[in-house]
Amino acid sequence: MARYLLTRLGQALVIVVLVTLITFVILHFLPGGAARAILGKEATLEQIAAFNHEMGYDRPLWEQYALYLQRLVHGDLGYSFQLNQSVAEAISQRLPKTMLLSLASTALAVVVAIPLGVVQAVRRNKWPDYTINALSLLAYATPIFFMGLMMIILFSQVWPVLPPEAPQGFTLGEVLADPAGLVLPTVTLAVLTVAVYSRYVRSSMVDNLNENYVRTARSKGLSEGRVIVGHTLRNGLFPVITLLGMYLPALFSGALVVERLFNYPGMGLLFWQSALKRDYPILLGVTLLISVATVLGALVADILYAAVDPRVRLKASRS
Amino acid sequence: MSLLRLVDLSTDIALRRGAVHALDHVNLEVRQGETLGVVGESGSGKTMTVLSVMGLLPPGGRVVGGQILFDGRDLLAMKPEELRRVRGVEMGMVFQDPLTSLNPTMRIGAQVAEPLRVHQGVGKAEARERAIEILRRVGMPRPEKIVDDYPHQLSGGMRQRVVIAMALIRSPRLLIADEPTTALDVTTQRQILELIDDLREEFKMAVILVTHDLGVIASRADRVAVMYAGRVVETATTEELFRAPRHRYTEALMHALPESAQGKLYSIPGLPPDLSRPLTGCRFAPRCRHATDACRTTDVQLVQAAEEHLYACLHPVTEPVAFAPRGAGEPREAAGSGTILSVRELVKEYDAGGKGRVSAVAGVSFEVKAGETLGIVGESGCGKSTVGRLVAGLEEPTGGQIVLDGTDIAGLDRRARRRMHREVQLMFQDSYAAMNPRMRIDGILTEPLEIQRVGDQAARRARVTRLLDQVGLPARALERYPHEFSGGQLQRIGLARSLALEPRLIVADEPVSALDVSIQAQVLNLMRDLQSELGLSYVFISHDLSVVDYMADRIAVMYLGKLVEIGPASQVVRAARHPYTQALIDAVPSPDPGHAPSPATAIRGELPSALNPPTGCRFRTRCPLAQEICATEPPLQGGPHQVACHFPLRPEAAVSAGAAPAGAG
Ligand code: SF4
Ligand code: SF4
């Protein structure tokens, strides 16, 4: 197991380095170079030269990259002149709120999607399967922005039970103090996830229900419920764990739209605003963070998978 | 007294293209304490019969008529909970593929004891004890440890023992075994069949043994039912059925066995009928050499031949079927003398990721002459397929030489290697998997010609048409796709493809293992015909000794990467010199019910790992004759019939091969 962890960790590290290389290259090839991107369009040539010298941008590329890495390691993601704040600080203020939104919506999605997928698999090609399938396709095809709008119209205007805007707190505590405001953003973000997950659970369960071991279980005279819950479900859910890790980027792009729509002060909104203002340090910082988070997510999912599936666990521990 | 009786049982499987009438008025009876063998080819309904009884029909499957009487009560009229109890407690089932029939993420003990927990409310600790007890009973080594293991930690044979334990823990009155040993090696098969036999007596169960293998039936069943196309066509006591079969299909099946070959193997032409269409007359009529107009129009009913013997045939067999002593067919004329392939000290090792090296092939040497067939037999993991892949150039050897027509191909560059592929071709067990499913047959057959840039388009076209003709398929097959063909036809296409470049040597890796007996006979005969027509040489790799015996001039026996015996086919099979060869021979169930394998040669235990194999003689961990000296490696020695053993079972026979007594005793 330790060996397996080490190799997986090594792989993750390589990918992270690659990601930093890519962001570095992007930063380098921005129109007018990093200086213009950071100082803004109005900066004079002298200012740029001074900035370049100060940041080491007049040195050889590999040296610049080394410097860049060195700064990253120290948590220095750069400085946003537009926000007048370091990128790390800007992100760390908003990250917990986005995590709250993502976690809540993912948890909600998983809790809803698993039973849906299981019902679909068990009643395959019957009306429950068709109905859920149609609904999830609909959810899948609806732009998340439109979905959010519909939610606002339905639940805060037609039937005004929930506020149309997310809580506007600065800290996590302030946000949590207004749970009603969190409902619509969470649900909106969860809808798409439910659609994706339930389809995944369905196909995984269908595969498992066709396995020979299920027939063996039935031959013991077990009830259908016991066959499904006791035998198939566990095996059917393993792939979902991997999906959890890989789904992170999609989740963030969803959060981007949802935070904008509900004016939720998280990373998505920050990213959105920075994109409008061409605040490159923030954009790259966030991108880097999301990429690293994705790599870590996949890593955690794999480790989790290895921990629960005896086939992987034992193979890994033997090698 | 009958324990289970099927009365006019009919089962349909609803498919998109219509209903398949898988069972049509099946009548069967199983008595307390007896073993009923149900034999038939794929599509005969033998498996559907037992699945109907167990309520495990595939999606769309439904019993549409008749009764299933268990102990006098009709299962089809029971309430679901009661039915589950009867099936879960009084019946047990063992399935074909032990590798997939266990839940991969549930501990062995939990799976085995689950019926107790569910149906008898037994507590966790007691369930575990009972699981250990029953695992011990089915011959599991270290059951206290294995209860907590997961299925993938066990070998196929061990997993089948687990499935049997699972069926037995409820002390059922009826055990249904559906092809329980088809996926296992012969020596393991023998252990499992013996186990089922012992347990039947101990638990006083009735057993239904479903199989395609007449040999398994002959040695294990009390009575036999032969099924064809969804119907029972003949039932009799085993002894009577093999002595005097009446139905023409039963007879044809027996003649199609390589064991009964007198010269050429009888092959049943054609394919079984499509059961989704309405059928009239005897269902075997289109393939029967005795069919008359009456057969095609009358609905042939079962009639009584003797008290225990029913058959449904208008022109029954009257003369008894003779089983030749194994492979006593005339010795085949000696092949040409030129050596086409010479393998010397071939070694193949795989890296096992820091744990050492897997020794798959360890110093194997043999020769193949032009026009000759060399058979390689051995159980899974013995390295026979690896040898095939090395010879065909699909893998590179770690050491040794493969001299093909005078050139050592191990040292060739890619260009020369490609040319070499013209000379050697590989034929697979599963031709379908080796074909591009989106390519038509003409594309599949011309591909090798295109790669080797042979001829122009017209010439290729002509060549391909001729190839199809040679393997006995109509020219319109060219426009079809692989999935439109049956297994036997696919093997023909696979053979056609390997013949496309006019090779001199074909390496055939288990080419007929996935086929039914009647189809297997067709393919084997085709291969032999083409050999004499084209002067081909074969390296014929198979786990099935009787098939190899039928096909090969010389046989090589492999065990754990080593060649343990090689010699003329008749001598290796009838006067084996290596204890392992003898064990293999005795483990093959013989279709002759009078033949009883001697317990002395049974080998015990499991195949050791090829990672760090035993030193000295690799067979010594399982050999009944092993002595201290066996810790040093025995060299392969002898004249034409060589053996690698310090204590060969018999001296090399005099050159006049032939009527040696069968088996060692
Ligand atoms: S009834 Fe006729 S066609 Fe059928 S098996 Fe007998 S002889 Fe052949
Ligand atoms: S050398 Fe020894 S252990 Fe090996 S097969 Fe011969 S007698 Fe058995």
PDB file of C-alpha atoms in Angstrom, chain B residues 98 155-162 184 188 192 606:
ATOM      1  CA  PRO B  98     -15.923 -19.848 -10.822  1.00  0.00           C
ATOM      2  CA  SER B 155      -7.324 -19.982  -7.941  1.00  0.00           C
ATOM      3  CA  GLY B 156     -10.176 -21.090 -10.193  1.00  0.00           C
ATOM      4  CA  GLY B 157     -10.352 -24.560  -8.699  1.00  0.00           C
ATOM      5  CA  MET B 158     -10.414 -23.149  -5.172  1.00  0.00           C
ATOM      6  CA  ARG B 159     -13.148 -20.708  -6.082  1.00  0.00           C
ATOM      7  CA  GLN B 160     -15.227 -23.549  -7.456  1.00  0.00           C
ATOM      8  CA  ARG B 161     -14.808 -25.267  -4.106  1.00  0.00           C
ATOM      9  CA  VAL B 162     -16.090 -22.116  -2.456  1.00  0.00           C
ATOM     10  CA  LEU B 184     -11.051 -25.724 -15.115  1.00  0.00           C
ATOM     11  CA  THR B 188      -8.665 -29.844 -11.226  1.00  0.00           C
ATOM     12  CA  ILE B 192     -13.981 -31.287  -8.331  1.00  0.00           C
ATOM     13  CA  GLU B 606      -2.304 -26.633  -6.806  1.00  0.00           C
TER      14      GLU B 606
END
